[in-house]
mmCIF file of C-alpha atoms in Angstrom:
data_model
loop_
_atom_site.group_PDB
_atom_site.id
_atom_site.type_symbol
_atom_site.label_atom_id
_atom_site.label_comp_id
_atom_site.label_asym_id
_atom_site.label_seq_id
_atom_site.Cartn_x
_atom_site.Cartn_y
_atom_site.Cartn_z
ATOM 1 C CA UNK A 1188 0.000 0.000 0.000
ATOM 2 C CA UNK A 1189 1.220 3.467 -0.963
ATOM 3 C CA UNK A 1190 2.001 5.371 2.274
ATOM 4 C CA UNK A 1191 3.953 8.687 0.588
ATOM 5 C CA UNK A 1192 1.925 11.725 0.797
ATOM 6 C CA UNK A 1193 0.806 11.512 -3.521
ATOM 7 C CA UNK A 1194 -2.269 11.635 -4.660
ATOM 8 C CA UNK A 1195 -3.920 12.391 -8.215
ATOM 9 C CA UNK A 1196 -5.083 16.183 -8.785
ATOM 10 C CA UNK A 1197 -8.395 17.162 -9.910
ATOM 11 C CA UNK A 1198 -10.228 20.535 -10.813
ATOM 12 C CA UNK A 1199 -10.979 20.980 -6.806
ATOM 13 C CA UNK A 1200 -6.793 21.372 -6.786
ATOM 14 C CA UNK A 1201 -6.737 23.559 -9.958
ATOM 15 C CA UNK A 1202 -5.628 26.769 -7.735
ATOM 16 C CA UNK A 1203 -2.634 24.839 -6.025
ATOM 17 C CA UNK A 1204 -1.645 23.164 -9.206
ATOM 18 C CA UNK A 1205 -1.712 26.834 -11.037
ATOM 19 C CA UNK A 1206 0.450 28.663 -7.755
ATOM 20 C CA UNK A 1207 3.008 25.946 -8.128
ATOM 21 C CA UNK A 1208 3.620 26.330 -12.300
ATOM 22 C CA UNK A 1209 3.293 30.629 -11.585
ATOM 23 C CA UNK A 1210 5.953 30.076 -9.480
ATOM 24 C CA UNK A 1211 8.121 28.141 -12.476
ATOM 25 C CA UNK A 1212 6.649 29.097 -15.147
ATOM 26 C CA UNK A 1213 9.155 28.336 -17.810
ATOM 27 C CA UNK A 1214 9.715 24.938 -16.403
ATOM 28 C CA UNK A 1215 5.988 24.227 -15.553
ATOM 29 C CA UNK A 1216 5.125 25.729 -19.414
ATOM 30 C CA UNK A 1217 4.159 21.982 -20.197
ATOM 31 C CA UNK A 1218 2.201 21.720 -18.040
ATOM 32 C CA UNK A 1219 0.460 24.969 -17.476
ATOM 33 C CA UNK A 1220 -0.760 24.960 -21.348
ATOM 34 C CA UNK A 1221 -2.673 21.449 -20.741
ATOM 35 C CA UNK A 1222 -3.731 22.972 -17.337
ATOM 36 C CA UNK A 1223 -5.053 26.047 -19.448
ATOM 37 C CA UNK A 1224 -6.888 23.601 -22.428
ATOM 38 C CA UNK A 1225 -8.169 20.796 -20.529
ATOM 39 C CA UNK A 1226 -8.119 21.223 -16.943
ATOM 40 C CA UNK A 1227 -7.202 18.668 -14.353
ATOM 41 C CA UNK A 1228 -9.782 15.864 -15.554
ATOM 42 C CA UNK A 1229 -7.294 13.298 -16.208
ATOM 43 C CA UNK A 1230 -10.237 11.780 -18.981
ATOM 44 C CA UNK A 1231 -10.224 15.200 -20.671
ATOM 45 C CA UNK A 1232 -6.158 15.221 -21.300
ATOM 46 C CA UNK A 1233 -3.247 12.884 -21.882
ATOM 47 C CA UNK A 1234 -1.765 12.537 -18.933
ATOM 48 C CA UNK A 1235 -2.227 12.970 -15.330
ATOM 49 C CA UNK A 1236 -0.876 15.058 -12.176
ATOM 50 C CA UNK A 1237 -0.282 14.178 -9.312
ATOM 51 C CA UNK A 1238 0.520 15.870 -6.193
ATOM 52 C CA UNK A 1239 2.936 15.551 -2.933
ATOM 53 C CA UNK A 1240 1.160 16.803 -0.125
ATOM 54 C CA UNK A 1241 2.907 16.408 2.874
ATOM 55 C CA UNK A 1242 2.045 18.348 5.290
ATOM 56 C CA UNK A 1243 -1.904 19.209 3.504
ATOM 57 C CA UNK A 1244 -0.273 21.667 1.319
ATOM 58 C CA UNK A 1245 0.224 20.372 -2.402
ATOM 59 C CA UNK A 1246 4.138 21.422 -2.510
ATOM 60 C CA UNK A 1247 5.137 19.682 -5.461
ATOM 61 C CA UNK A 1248 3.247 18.183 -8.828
ATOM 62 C CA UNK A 1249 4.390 16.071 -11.919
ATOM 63 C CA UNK A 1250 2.895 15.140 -15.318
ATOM 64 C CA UNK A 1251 2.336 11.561 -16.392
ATOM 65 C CA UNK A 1252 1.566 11.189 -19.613
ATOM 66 C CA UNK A 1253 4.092 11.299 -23.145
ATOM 67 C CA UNK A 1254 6.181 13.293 -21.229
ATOM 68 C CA UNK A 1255 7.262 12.820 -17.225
ATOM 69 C CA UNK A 1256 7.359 16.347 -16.451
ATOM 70 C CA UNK A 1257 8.315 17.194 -12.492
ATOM 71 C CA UNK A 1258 7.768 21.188 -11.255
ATOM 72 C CA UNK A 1259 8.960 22.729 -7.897
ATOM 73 C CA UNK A 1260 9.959 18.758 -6.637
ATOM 74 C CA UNK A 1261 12.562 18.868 -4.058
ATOM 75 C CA UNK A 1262 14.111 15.648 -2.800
ATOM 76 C CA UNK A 1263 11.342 14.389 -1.019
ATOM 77 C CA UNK A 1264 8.765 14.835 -3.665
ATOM 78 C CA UNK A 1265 10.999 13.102 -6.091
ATOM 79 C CA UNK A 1266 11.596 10.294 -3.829
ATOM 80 C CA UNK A 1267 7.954 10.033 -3.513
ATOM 81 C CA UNK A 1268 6.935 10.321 -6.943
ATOM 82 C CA UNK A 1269 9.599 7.573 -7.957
ATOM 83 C CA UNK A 1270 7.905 5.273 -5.668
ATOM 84 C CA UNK A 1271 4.859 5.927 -6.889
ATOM 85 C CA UNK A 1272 5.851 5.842 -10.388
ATOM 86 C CA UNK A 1273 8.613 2.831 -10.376
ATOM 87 C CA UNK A 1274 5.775 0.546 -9.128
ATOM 88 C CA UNK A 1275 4.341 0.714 -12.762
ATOM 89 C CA UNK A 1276 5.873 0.194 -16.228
ATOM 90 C CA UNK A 1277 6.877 3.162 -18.275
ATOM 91 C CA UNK A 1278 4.683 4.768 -20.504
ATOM 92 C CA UNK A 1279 6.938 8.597 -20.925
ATOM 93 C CA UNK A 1280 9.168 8.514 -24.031
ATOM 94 C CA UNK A 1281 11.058 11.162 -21.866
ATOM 95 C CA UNK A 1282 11.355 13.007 -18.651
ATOM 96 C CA UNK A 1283 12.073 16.762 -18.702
ATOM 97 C CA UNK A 1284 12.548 19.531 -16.205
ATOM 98 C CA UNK A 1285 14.711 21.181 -13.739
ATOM 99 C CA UNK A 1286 18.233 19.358 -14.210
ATOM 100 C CA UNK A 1287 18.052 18.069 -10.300
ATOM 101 C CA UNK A 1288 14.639 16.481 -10.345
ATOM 102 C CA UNK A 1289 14.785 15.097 -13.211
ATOM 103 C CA UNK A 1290 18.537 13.398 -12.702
ATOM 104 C CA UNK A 1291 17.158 12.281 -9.002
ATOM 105 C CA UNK A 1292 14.118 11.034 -10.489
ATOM 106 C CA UNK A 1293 16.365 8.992 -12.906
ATOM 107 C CA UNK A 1294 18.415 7.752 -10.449
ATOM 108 C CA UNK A 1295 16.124 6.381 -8.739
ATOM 109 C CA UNK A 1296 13.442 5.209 -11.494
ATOM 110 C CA UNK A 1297 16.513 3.906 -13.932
ATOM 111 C CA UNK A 1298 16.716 0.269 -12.216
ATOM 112 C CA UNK A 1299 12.618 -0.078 -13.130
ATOM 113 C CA UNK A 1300 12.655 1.917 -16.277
ATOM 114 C CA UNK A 1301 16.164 1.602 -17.560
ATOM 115 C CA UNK A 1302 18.248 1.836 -20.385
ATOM 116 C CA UNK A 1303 17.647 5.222 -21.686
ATOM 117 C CA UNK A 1304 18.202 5.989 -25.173
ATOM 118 C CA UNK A 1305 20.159 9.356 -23.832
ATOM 119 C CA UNK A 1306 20.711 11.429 -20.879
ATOM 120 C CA UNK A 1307 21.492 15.073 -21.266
ATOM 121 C CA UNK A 1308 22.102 16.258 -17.716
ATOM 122 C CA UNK A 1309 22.370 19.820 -18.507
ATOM 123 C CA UNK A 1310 20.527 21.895 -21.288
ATOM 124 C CA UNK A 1311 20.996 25.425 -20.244
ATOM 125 C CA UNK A 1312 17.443 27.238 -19.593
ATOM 126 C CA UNK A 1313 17.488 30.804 -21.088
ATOM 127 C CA UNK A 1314 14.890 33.261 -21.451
ATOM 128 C CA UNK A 1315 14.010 37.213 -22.776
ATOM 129 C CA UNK A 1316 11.596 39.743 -22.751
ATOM 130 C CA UNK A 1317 12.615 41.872 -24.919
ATOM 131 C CA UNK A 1318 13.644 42.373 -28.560
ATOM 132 C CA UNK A 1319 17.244 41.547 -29.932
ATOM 133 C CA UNK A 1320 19.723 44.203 -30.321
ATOM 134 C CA UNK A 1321 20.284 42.535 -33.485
ATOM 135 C CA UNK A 1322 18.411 43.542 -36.899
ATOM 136 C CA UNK A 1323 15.713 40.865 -37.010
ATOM 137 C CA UNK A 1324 15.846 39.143 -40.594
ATOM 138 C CA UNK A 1325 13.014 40.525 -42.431
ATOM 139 C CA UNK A 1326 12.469 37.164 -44.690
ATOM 140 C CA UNK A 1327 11.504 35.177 -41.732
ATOM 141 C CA UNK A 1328 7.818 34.966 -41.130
ATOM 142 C CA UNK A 1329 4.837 33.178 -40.193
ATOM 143 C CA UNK A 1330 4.901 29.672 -42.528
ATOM 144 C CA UNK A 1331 1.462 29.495 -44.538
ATOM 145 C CA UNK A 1332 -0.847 26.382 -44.766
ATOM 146 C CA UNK A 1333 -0.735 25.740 -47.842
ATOM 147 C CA UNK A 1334 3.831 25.644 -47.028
ATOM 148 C CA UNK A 1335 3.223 22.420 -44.530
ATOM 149 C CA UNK A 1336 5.024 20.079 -47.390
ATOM 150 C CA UNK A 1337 8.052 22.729 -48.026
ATOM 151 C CA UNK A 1338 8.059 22.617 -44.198
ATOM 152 C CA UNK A 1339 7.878 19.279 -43.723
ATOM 153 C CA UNK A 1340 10.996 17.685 -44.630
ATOM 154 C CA UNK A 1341 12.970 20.506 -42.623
ATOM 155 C CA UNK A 1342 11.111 19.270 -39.117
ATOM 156 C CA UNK A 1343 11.935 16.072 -39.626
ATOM 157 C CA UNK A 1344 16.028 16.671 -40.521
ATOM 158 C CA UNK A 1345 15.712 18.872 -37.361
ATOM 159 C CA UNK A 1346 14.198 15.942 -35.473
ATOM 160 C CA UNK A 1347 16.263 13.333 -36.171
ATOM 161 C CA UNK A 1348 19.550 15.670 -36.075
ATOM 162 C CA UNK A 1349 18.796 16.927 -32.155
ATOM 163 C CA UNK A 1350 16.517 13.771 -31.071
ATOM 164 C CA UNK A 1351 18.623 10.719 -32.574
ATOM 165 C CA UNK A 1352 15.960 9.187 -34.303
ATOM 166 C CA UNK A 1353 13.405 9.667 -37.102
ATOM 167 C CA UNK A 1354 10.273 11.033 -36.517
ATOM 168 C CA UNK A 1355 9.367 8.780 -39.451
ATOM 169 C CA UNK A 1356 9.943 5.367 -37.736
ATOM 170 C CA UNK A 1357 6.125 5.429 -36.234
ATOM 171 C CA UNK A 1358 3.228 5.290 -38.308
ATOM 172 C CA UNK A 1359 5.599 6.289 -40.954
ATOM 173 C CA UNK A 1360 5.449 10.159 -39.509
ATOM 174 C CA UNK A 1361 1.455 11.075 -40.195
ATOM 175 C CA UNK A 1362 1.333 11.692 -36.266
ATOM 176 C CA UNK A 1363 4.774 13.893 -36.341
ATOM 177 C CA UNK A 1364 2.784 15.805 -39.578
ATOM 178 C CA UNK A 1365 -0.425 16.561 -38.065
ATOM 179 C CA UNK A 1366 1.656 18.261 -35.504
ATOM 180 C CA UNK A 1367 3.864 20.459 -37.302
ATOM 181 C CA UNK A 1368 0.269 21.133 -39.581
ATOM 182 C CA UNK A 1369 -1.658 22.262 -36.129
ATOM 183 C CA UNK A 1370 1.469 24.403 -35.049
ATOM 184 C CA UNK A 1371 1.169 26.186 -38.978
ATOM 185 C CA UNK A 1372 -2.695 26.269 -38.392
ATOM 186 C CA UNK A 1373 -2.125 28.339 -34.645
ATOM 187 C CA UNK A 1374 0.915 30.561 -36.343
ATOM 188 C CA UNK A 1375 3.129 29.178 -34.563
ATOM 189 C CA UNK A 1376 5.648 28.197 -37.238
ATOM 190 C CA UNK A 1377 8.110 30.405 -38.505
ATOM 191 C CA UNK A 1378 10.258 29.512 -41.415
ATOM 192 C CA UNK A 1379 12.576 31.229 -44.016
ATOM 193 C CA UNK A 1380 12.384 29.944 -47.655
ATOM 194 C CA UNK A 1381 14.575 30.470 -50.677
ATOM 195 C CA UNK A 1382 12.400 29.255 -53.280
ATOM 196 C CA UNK A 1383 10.071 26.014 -51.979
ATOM 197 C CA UNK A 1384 13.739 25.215 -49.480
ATOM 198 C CA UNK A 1385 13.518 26.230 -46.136
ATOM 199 C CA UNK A 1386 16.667 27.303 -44.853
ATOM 200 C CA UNK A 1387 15.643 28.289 -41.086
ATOM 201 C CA UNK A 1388 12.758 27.163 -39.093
ATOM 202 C CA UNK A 1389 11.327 27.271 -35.564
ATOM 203 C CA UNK A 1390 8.429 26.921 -33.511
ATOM 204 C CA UNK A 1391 6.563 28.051 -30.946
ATOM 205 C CA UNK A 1392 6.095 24.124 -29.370
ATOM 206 C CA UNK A 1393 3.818 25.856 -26.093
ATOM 207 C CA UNK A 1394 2.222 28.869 -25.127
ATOM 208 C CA UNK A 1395 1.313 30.091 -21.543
ATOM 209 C CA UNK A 1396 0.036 33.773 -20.758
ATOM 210 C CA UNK A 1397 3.667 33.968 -19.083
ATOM 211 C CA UNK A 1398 5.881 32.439 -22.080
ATOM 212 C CA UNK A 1399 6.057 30.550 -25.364
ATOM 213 C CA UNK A 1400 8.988 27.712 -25.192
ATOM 214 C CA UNK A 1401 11.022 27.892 -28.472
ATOM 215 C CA UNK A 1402 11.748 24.468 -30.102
ATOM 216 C CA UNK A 1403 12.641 23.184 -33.464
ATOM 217 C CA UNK A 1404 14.855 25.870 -34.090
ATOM 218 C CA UNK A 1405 17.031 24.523 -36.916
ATOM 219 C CA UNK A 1406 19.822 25.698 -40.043
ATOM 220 C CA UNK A 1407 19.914 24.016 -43.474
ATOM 221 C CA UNK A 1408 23.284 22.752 -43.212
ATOM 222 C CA UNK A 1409 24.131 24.106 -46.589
ATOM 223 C CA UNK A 1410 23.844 27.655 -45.159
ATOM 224 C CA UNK A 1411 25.114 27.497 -41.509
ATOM 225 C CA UNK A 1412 28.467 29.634 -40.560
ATOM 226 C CA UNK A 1413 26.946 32.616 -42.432
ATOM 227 C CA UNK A 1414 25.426 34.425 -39.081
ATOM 228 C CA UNK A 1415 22.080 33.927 -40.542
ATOM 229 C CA UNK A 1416 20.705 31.919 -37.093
ATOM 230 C CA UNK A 1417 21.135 35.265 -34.914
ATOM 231 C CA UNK A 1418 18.644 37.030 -37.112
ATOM 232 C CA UNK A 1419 16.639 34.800 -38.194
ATOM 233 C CA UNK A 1420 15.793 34.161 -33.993
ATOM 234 C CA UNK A 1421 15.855 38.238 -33.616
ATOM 235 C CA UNK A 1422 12.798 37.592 -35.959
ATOM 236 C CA UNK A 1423 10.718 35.002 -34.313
ATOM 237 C CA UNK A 1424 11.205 37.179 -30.808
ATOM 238 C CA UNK A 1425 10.650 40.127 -31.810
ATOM 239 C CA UNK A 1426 6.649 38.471 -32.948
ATOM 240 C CA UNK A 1427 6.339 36.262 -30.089
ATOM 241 C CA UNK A 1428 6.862 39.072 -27.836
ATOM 242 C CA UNK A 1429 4.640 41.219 -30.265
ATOM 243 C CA UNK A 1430 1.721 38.384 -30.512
ATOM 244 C CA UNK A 1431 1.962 35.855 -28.218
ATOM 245 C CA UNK A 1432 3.278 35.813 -24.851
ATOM 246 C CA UNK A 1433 5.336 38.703 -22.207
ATOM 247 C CA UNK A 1434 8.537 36.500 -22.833
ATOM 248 C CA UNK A 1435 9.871 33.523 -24.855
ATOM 249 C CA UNK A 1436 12.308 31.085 -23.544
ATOM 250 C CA UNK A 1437 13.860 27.320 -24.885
ATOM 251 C CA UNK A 1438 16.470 25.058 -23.811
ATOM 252 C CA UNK A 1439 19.376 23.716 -25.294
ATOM 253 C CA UNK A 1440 21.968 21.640 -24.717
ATOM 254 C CA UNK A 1441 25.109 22.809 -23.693
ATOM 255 C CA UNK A 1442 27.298 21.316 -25.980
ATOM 256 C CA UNK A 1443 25.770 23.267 -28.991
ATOM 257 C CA UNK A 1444 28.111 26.118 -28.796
ATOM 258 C CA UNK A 1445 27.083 27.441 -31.699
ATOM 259 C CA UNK A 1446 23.650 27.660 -30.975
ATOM 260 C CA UNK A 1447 24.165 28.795 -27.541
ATOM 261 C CA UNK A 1448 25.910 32.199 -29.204
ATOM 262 C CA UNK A 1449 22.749 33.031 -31.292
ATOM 263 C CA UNK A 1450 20.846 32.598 -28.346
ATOM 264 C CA UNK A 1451 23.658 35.049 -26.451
ATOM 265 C CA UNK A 1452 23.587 37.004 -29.175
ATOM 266 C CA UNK A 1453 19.543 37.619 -29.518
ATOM 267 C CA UNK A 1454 19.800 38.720 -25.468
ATOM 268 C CA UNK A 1455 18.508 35.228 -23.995
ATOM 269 C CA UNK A 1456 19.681 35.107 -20.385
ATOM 270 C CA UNK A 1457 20.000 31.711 -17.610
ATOM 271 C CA UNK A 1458 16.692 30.967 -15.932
ATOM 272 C CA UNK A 1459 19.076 27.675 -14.301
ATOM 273 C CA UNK A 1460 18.982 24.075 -16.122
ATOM 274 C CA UNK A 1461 16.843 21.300 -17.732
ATOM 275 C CA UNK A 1462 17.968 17.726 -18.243
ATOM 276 C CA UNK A 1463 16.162 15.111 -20.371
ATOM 277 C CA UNK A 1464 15.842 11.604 -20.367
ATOM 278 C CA UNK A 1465 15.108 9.864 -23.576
ATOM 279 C CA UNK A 1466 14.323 6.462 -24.116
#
């Protein structure tokens, strides 16, 4: 019998679950834009929270679902969730978050859940809120609908350069399309084109009314060393900001210098660390 203080969330916990992500809100984005579409009824989204409640005060929470996503966990919350978790087989492809929750979590869910594909213990978290000092490249835009099969084969050579495999490998990538065509339908994907070839791309992968996480963000090869990444991402800030949401942050990992200098470059600063499991 499960004696840790966890326990499944609900709409009667909506206004703990929502002070917890205000108080991370780049690392409780995830989360927050489910919390915002579907609410807490578990049957209504695809995943579930669940909360540690020690001392009748939800502290800490964590998504189940595609993702593991932890927010606010300190040691004891981990330890708790990984009990509750590790007593069930894995159904995440991944667990993201704040570099030490997520590398305690693994520690202590790896014997259940292990190998992982990939651990990247530190992907620097960086965030703005304001424009670049950098001219923002003026051929960068919102992509079109009727651009979703130019688009396409640049989302998947982005995927399977920073994730390892091909997003092409399940159902043949129709699930990995309907996503990139929802994120062109919300203008959320911004693109560059020289003819029907993209050359940059990125997306706005979640939107909160505090941020919108960056992801995708990705250079033909044939055109990278030529300083067009810096403004290129001046562009897609300078909109977010405009459009979206009061600040736009991403993650990255750390040993992608150069992408780490555009970032530099376009005025991101440290909001502390992610890490991501992959399996």
């Amino acid at each position: 019998m499960l004696t840790v203080p966890i326990r499944q969330l609900g709409e009667p916990e909506r206004a703990a679950v929502e002070r917890i992500l205000d108080a991370d809100p780049y690392a409780g984005a995830q989360i927050a834009e489910r919390v915002a579409a579907h609410g807490l009824n578990w049957w209504r989204s695809d995943g579930r929270i669940y909360g540690y409640e020690p001392r009748r005060q939800i502290e800490s929470i964590i998504w189940s679902g595609a993702h593991l996503v932890p927010v606010g966990a300190t040691p004891p919350a981990t330890a708790a969730f990984a009990d509750l978790l590790g007593a069930e087989p894995r159904i995440c492809s991944s667990i993201i978050g704040r570099s030490e929750a997520v590398l305690d979590l693994w520690d202590r869910l790896g014997g259940n859940w292990g190998p992982a594909r990939d651990v990247r213990p530190h992907q620097p978290l960086l965030v703005t809120d304001r424009d670049a000092a950098v001219r923002p490249d003026p051929a960068v835009r919102l992509v079109r609908s009727g651009e979703v099969d130019q688009l396409f084969p640049a989302a998947v050579a982005m995927y399977t350069e920073e994730v390892g495999v091909s997003p092409m490998q399940d159902d043949n990538g129709r699930g990995y399309r309907r996503r990139i065509a929802e994120l062109v339908k919300t203008k959320r994907a911004y693109a560059r084109f020289e003819g029907d070839l993209v050359i940059f791309k990125a997306e706005l992968a979640i939107v909160t009314r505090r941020t919108t996480q960056v992801q995708g963000v990705w250079v033909h090869p044939d055109y990278r060393g030529q300083g067009l990444g810096t403004a290129a991402m001046a562009a897609v800030v300078a909109d977010a900001l405009r459009r979206v949401a009061p600040t736009v942050s991403l993650y990255v990992n750390d040993y992608n210098t150069s992408a780490r200098r555009v970032y530099a470059n376009c005025g991101f600063i440290s909001a502390g660390s992610f890490a991501t499991v992959l399996f």
